[in-house]
mmCIF file of N, CA and C in Angstrom:
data_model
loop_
_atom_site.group_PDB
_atom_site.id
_atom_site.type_symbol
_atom_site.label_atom_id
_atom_site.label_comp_id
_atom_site.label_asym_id
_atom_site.label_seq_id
_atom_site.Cartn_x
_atom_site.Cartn_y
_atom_site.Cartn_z
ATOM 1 N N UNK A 1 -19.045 -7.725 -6.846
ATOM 2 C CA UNK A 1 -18.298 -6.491 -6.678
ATOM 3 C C UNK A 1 -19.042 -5.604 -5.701
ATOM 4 N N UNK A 2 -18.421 -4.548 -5.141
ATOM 5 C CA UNK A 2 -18.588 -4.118 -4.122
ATOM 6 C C UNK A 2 -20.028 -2.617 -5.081
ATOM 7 N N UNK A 3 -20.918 -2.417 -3.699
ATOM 8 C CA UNK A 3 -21.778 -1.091 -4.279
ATOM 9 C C UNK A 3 -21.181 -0.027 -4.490
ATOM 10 N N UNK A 4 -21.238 0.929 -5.311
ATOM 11 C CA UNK A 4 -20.638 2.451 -6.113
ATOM 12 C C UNK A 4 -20.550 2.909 -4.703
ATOM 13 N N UNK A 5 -19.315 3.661 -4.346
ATOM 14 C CA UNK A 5 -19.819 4.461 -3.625
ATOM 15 C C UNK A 5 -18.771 5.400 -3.432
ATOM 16 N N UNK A 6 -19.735 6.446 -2.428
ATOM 17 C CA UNK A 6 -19.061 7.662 -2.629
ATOM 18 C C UNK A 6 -17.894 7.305 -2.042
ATOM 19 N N UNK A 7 -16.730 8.662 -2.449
ATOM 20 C CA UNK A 7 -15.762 8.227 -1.839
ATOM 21 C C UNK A 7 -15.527 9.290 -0.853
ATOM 22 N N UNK A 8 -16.416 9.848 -0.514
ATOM 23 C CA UNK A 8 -16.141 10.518 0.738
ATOM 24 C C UNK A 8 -17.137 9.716 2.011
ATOM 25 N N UNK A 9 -17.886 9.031 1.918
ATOM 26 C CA UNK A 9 -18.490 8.065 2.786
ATOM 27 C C UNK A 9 -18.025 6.309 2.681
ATOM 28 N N UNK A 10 -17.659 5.761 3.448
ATOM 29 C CA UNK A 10 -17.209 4.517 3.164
ATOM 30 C C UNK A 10 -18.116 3.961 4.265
ATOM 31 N N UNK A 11 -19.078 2.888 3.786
ATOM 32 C CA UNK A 11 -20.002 2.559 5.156
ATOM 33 C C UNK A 11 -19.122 1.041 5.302
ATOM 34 N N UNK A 12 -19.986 0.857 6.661
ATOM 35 C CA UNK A 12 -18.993 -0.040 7.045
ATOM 36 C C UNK A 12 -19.149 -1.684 6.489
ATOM 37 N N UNK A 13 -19.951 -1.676 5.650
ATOM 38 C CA UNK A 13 -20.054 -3.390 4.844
ATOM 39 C C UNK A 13 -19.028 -2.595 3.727
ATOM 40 N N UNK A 14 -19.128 -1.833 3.425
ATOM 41 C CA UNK A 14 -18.127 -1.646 2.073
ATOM 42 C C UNK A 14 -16.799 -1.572 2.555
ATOM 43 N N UNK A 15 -16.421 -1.205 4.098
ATOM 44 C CA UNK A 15 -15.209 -1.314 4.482
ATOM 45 C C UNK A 15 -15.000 -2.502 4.932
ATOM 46 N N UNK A 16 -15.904 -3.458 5.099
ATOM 47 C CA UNK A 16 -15.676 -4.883 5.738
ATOM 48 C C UNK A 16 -15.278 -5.690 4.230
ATOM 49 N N UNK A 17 -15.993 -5.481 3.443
ATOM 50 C CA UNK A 17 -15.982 -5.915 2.245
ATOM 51 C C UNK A 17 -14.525 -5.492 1.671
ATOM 52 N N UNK A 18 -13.973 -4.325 1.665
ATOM 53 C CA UNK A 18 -12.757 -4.680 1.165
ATOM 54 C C UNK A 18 -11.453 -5.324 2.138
ATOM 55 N N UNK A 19 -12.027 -5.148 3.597
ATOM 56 C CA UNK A 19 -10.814 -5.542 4.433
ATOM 57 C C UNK A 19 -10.694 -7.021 4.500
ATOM 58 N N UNK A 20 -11.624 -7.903 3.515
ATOM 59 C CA UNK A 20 -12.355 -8.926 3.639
ATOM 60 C C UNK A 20 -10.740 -9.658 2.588
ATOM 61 N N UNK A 21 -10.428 -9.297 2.219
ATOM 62 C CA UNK A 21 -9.528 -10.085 1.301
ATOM 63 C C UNK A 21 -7.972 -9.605 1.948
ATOM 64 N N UNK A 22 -7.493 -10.689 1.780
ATOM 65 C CA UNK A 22 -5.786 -10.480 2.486
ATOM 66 C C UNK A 22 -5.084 -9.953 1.746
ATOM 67 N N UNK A 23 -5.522 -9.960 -0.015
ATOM 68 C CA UNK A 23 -4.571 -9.092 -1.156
ATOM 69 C C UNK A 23 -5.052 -7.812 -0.834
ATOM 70 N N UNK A 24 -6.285 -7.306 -0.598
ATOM 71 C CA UNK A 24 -6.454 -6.039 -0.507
ATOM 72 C C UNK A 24 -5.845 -5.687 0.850
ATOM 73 N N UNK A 25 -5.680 -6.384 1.750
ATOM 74 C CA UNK A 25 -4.854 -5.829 3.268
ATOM 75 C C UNK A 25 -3.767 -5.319 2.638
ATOM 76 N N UNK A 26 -2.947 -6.478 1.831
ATOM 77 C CA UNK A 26 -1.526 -6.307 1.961
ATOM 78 C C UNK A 26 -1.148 -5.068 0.958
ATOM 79 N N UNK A 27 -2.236 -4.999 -0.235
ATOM 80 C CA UNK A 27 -2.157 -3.769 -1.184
ATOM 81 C C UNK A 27 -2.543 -2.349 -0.177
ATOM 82 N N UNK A 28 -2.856 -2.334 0.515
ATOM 83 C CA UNK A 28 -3.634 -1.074 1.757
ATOM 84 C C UNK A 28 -1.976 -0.485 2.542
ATOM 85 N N UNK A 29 -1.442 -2.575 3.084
ATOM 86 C CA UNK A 29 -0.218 -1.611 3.940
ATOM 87 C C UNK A 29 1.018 -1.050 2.969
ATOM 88 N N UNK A 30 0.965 -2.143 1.745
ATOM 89 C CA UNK A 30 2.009 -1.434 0.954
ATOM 90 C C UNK A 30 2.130 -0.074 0.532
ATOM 91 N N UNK A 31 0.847 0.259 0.149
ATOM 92 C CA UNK A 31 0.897 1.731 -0.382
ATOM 93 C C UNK A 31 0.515 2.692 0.746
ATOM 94 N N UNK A 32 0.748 2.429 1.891
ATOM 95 C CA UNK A 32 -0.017 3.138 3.231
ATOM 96 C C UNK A 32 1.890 3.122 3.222
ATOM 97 N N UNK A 33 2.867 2.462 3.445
ATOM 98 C CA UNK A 33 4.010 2.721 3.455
ATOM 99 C C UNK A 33 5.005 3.283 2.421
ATOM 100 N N UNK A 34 4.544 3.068 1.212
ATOM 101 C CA UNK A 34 4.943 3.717 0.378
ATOM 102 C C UNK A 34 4.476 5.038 -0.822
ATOM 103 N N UNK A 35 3.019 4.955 -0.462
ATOM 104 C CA UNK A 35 2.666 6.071 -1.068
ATOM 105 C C UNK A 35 2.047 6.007 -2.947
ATOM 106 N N UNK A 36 3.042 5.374 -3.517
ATOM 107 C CA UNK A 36 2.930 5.098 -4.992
ATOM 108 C C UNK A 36 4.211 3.979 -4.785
ATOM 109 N N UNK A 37 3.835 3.037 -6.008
ATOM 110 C CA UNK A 37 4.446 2.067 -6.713
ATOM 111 C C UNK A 37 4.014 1.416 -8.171
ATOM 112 N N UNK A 38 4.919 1.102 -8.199
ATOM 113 C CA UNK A 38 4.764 0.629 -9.923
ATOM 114 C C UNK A 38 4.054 -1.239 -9.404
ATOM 115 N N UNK A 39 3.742 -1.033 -11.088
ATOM 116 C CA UNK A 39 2.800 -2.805 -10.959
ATOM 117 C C UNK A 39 3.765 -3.668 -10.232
ATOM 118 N N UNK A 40 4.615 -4.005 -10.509
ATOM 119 C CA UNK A 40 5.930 -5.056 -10.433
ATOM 120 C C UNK A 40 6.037 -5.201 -9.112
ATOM 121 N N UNK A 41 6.177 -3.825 -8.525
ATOM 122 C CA UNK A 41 6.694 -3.903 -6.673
ATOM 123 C C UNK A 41 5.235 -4.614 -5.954
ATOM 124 N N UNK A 42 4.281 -4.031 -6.775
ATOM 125 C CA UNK A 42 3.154 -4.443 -5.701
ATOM 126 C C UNK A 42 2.531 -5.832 -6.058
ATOM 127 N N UNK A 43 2.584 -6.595 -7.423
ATOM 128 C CA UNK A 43 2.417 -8.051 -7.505
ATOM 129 C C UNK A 43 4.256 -8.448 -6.733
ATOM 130 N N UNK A 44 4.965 -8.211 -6.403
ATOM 131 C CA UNK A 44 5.835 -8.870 -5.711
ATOM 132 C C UNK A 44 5.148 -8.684 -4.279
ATOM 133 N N UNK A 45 4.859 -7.531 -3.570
ATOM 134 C CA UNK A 45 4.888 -7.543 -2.465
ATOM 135 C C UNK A 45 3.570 -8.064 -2.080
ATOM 136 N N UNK A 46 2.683 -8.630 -2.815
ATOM 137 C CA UNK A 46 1.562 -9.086 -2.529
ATOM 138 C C UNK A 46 1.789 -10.859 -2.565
ATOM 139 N N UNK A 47 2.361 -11.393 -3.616
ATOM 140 C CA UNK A 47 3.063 -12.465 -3.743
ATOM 141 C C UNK A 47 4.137 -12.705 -2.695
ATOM 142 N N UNK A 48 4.742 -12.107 -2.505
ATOM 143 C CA UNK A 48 5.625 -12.275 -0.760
ATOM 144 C C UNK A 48 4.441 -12.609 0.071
ATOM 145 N N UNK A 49 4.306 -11.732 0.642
ATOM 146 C CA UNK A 49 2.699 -11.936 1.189
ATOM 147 C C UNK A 49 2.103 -13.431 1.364
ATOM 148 N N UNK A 50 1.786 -14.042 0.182
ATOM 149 C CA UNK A 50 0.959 -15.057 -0.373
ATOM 150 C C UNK A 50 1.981 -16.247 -0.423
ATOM 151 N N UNK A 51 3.417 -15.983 -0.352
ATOM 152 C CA UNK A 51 4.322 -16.884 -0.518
ATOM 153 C C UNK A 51 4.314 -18.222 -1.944
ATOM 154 N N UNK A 52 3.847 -17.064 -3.032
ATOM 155 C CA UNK A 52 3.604 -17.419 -4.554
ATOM 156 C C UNK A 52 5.080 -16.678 -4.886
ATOM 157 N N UNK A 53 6.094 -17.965 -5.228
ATOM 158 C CA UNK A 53 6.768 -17.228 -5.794
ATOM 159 C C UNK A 53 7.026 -17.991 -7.044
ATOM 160 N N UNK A 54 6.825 -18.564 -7.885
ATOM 161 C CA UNK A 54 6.717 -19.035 -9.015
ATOM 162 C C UNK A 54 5.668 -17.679 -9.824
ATOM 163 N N UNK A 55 6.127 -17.913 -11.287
ATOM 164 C CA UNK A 55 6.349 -16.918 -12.606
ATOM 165 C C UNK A 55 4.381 -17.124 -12.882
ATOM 166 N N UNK A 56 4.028 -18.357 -12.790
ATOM 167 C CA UNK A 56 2.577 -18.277 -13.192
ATOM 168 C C UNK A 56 1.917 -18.162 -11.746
ATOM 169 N N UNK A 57 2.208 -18.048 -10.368
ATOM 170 C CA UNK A 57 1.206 -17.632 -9.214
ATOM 171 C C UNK A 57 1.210 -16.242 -9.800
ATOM 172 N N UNK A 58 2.709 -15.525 -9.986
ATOM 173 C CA UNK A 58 2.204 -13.654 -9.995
ATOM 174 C C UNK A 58 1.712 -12.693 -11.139
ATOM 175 N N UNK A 59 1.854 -13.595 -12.256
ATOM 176 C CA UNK A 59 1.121 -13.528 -13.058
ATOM 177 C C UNK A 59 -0.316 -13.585 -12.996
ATOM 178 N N UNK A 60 -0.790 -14.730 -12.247
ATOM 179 C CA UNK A 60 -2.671 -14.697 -11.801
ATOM 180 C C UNK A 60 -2.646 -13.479 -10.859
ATOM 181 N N UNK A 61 -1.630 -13.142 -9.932
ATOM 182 C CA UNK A 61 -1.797 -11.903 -8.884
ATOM 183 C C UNK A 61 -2.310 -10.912 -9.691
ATOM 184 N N UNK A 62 -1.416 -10.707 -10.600
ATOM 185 C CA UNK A 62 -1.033 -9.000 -11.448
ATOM 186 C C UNK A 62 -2.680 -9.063 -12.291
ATOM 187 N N UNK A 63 -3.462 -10.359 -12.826
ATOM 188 C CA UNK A 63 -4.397 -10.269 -13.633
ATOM 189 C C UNK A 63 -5.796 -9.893 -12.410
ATOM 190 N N UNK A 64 -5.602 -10.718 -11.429
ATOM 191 C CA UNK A 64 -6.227 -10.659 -9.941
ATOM 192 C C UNK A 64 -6.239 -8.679 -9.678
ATOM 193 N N UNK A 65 -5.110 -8.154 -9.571
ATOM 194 C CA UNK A 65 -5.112 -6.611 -9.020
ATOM 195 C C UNK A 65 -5.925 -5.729 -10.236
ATOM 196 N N UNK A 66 -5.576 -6.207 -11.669
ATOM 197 C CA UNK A 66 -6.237 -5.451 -12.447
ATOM 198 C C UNK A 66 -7.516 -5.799 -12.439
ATOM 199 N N UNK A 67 -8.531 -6.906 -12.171
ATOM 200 C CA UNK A 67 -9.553 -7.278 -12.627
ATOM 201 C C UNK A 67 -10.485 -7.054 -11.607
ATOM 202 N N UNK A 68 -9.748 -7.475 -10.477
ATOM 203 C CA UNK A 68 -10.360 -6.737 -8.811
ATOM 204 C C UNK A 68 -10.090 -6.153 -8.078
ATOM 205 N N UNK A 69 -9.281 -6.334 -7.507
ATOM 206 C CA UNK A 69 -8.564 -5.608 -6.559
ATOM 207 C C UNK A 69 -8.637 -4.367 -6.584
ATOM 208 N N UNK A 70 -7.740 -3.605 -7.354
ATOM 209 C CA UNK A 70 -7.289 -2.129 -7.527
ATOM 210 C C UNK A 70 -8.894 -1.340 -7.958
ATOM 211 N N UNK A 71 -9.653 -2.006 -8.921
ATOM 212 C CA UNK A 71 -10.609 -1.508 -9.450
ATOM 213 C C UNK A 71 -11.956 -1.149 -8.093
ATOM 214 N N UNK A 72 -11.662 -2.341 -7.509
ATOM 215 C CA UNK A 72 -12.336 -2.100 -5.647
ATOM 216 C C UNK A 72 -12.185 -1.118 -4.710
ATOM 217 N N UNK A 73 -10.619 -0.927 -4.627
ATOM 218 C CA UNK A 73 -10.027 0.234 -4.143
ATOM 219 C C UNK A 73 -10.260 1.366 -4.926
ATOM 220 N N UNK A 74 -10.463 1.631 -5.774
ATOM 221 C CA UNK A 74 -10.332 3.047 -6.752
ATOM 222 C C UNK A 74 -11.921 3.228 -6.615
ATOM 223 N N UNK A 75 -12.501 2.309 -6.630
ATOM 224 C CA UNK A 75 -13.923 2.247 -6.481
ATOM 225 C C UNK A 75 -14.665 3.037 -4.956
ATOM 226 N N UNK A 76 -13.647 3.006 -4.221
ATOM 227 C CA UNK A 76 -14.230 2.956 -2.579
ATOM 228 C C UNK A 76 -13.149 4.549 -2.220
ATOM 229 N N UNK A 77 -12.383 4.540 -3.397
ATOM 230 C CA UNK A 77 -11.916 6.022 -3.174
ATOM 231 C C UNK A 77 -10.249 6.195 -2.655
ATOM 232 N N UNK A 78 -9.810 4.852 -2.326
ATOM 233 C CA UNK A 78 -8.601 4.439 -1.567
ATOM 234 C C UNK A 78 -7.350 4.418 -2.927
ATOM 235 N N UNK A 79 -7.264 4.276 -3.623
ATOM 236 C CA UNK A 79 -6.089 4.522 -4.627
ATOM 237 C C UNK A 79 -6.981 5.020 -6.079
ATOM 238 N N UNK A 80 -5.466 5.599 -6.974
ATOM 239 C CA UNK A 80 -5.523 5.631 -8.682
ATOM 240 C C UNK A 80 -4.836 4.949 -8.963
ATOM 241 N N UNK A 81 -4.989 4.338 -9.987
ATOM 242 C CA UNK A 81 -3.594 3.739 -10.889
ATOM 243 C C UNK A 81 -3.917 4.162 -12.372
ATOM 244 N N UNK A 82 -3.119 3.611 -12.634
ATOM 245 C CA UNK A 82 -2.466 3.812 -14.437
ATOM 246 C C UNK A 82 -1.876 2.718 -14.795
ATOM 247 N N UNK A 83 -1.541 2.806 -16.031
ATOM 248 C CA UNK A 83 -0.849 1.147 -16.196
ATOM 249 C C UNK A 83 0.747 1.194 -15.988
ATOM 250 N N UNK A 84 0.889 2.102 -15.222
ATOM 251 C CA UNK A 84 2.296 2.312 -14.895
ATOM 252 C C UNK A 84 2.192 1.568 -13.099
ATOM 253 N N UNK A 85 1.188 2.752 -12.551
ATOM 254 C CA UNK A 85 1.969 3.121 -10.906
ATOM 255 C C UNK A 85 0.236 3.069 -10.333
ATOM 256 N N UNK A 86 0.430 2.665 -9.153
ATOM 257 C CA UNK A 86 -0.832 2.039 -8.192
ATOM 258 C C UNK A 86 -0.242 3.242 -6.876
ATOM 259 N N UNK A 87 -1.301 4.237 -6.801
ATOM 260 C CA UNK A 87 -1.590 5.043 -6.190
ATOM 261 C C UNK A 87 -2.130 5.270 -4.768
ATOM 262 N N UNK A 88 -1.763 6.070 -3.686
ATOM 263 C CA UNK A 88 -2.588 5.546 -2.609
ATOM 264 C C UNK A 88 -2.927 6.883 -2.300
ATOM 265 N N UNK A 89 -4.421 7.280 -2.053
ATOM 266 C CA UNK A 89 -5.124 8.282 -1.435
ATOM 267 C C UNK A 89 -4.584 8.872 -0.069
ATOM 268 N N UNK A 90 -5.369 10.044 0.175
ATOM 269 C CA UNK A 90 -5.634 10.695 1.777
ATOM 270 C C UNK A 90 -6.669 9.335 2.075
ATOM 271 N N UNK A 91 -7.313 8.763 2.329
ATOM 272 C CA UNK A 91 -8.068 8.214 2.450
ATOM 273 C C UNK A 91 -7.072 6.922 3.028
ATOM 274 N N UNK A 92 -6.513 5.978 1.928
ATOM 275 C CA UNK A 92 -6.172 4.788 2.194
ATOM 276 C C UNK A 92 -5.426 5.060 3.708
ATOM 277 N N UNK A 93 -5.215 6.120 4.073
ATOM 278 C CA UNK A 93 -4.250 5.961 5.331
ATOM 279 C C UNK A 93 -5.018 5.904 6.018
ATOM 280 N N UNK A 94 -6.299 6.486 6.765
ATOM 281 C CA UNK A 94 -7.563 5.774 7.287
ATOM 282 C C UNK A 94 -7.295 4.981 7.284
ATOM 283 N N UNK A 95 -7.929 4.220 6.772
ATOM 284 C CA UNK A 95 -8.106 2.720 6.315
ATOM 285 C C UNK A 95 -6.759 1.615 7.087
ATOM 286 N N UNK A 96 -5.617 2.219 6.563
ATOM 287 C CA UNK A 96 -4.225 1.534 6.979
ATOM 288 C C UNK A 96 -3.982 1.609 8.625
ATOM 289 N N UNK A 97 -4.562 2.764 9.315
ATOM 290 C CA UNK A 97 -4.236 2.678 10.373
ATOM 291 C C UNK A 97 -5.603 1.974 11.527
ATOM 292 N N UNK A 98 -6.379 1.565 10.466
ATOM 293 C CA UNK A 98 -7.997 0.733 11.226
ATOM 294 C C UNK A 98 -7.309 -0.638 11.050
ATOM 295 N N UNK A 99 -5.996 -1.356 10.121
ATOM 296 C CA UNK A 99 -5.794 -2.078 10.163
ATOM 297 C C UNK A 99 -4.570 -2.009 11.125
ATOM 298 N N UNK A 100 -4.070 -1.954 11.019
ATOM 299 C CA UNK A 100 -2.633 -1.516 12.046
ATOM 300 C C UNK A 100 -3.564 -1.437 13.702
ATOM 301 N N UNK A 101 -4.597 -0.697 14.077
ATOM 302 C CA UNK A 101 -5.245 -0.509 14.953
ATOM 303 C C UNK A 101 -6.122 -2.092 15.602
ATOM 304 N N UNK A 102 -6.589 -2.876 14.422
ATOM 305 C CA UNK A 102 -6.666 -4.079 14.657
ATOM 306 C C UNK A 102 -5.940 -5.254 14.950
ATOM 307 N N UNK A 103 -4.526 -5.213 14.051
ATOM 308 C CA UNK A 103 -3.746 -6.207 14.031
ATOM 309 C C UNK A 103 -2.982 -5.704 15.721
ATOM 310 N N UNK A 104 -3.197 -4.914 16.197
ATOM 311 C CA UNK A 104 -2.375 -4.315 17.964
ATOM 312 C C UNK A 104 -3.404 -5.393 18.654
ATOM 313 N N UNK A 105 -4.769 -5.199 18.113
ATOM 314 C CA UNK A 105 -5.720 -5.739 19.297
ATOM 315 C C UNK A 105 -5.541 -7.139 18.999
ATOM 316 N N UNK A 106 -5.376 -7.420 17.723
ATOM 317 C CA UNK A 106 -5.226 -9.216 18.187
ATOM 318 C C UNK A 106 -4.050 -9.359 19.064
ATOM 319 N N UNK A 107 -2.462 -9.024 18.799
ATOM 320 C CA UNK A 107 -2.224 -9.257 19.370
ATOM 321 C C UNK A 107 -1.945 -9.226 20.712
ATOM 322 N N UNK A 108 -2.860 -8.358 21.351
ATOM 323 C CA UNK A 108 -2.844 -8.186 22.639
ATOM 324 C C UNK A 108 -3.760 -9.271 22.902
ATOM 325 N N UNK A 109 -4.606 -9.410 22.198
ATOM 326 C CA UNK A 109 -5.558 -10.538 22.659
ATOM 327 C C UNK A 109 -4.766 -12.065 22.727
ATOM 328 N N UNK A 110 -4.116 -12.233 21.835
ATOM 329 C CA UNK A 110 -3.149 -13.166 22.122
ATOM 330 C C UNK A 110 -1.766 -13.316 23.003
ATOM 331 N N UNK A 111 -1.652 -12.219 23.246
ATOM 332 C CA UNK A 111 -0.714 -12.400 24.487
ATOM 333 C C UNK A 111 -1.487 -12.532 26.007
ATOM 334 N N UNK A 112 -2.488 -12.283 26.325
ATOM 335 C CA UNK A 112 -3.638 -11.925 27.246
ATOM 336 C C UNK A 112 -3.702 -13.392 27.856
#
């Protein structure tokens, strides 16, 4: 698991470290576009994602977001949740647009 940290400093192994997983990307753009969502939307839209669509892949997702995921993010300052609704900070939008800002440069690099 990732080091405590503040959540007004995010250094950059702790930001590599969470950009490091593709569930935490896709949990970053979901709630960077939507703001708040309930459990359900975001093990679907992470499972889209993952192209798990069978009843026991999103089931390991949903145990996956509670056990790491979300607890990483809440950790680093980027969402709250509840056992309702998965939350997204002032912060996570940072974050969302360093990815958005990256995914431009690949593909420029691949059109190049």
């Amino acid at each position: 698991m990732a080091a405590t940290t503040n959540p007004e400093t995010m250094n950059r192994n702790t930001t590599f470290d969470l950009l490091s997983s593709p569930v935490r990307r896709e949990i970053i753009v979901t709630l960077h576009e939507s703001e708040a969502v309930d459990w359900d939307r975001l093990t679907e839209a992470v499972a889209t994602a993952e192209t798990d669509t069978d009843k026991d892949a999103r089931r390991q997702i949903r145990i996956a977001l509670h056990h790491n995921h979300l607890p990483r993010l809440a950790e680093a300052g980027l969402v709250v949740y509840d056992d309702e609704t998965v939350t997204a900070t002032t912060r996570l939008d940072t974050v969302a647009d360093e990815i958005a800002r990256f995914d431009g440069a690949g593909e420029a690099l691949t059109q190049a």
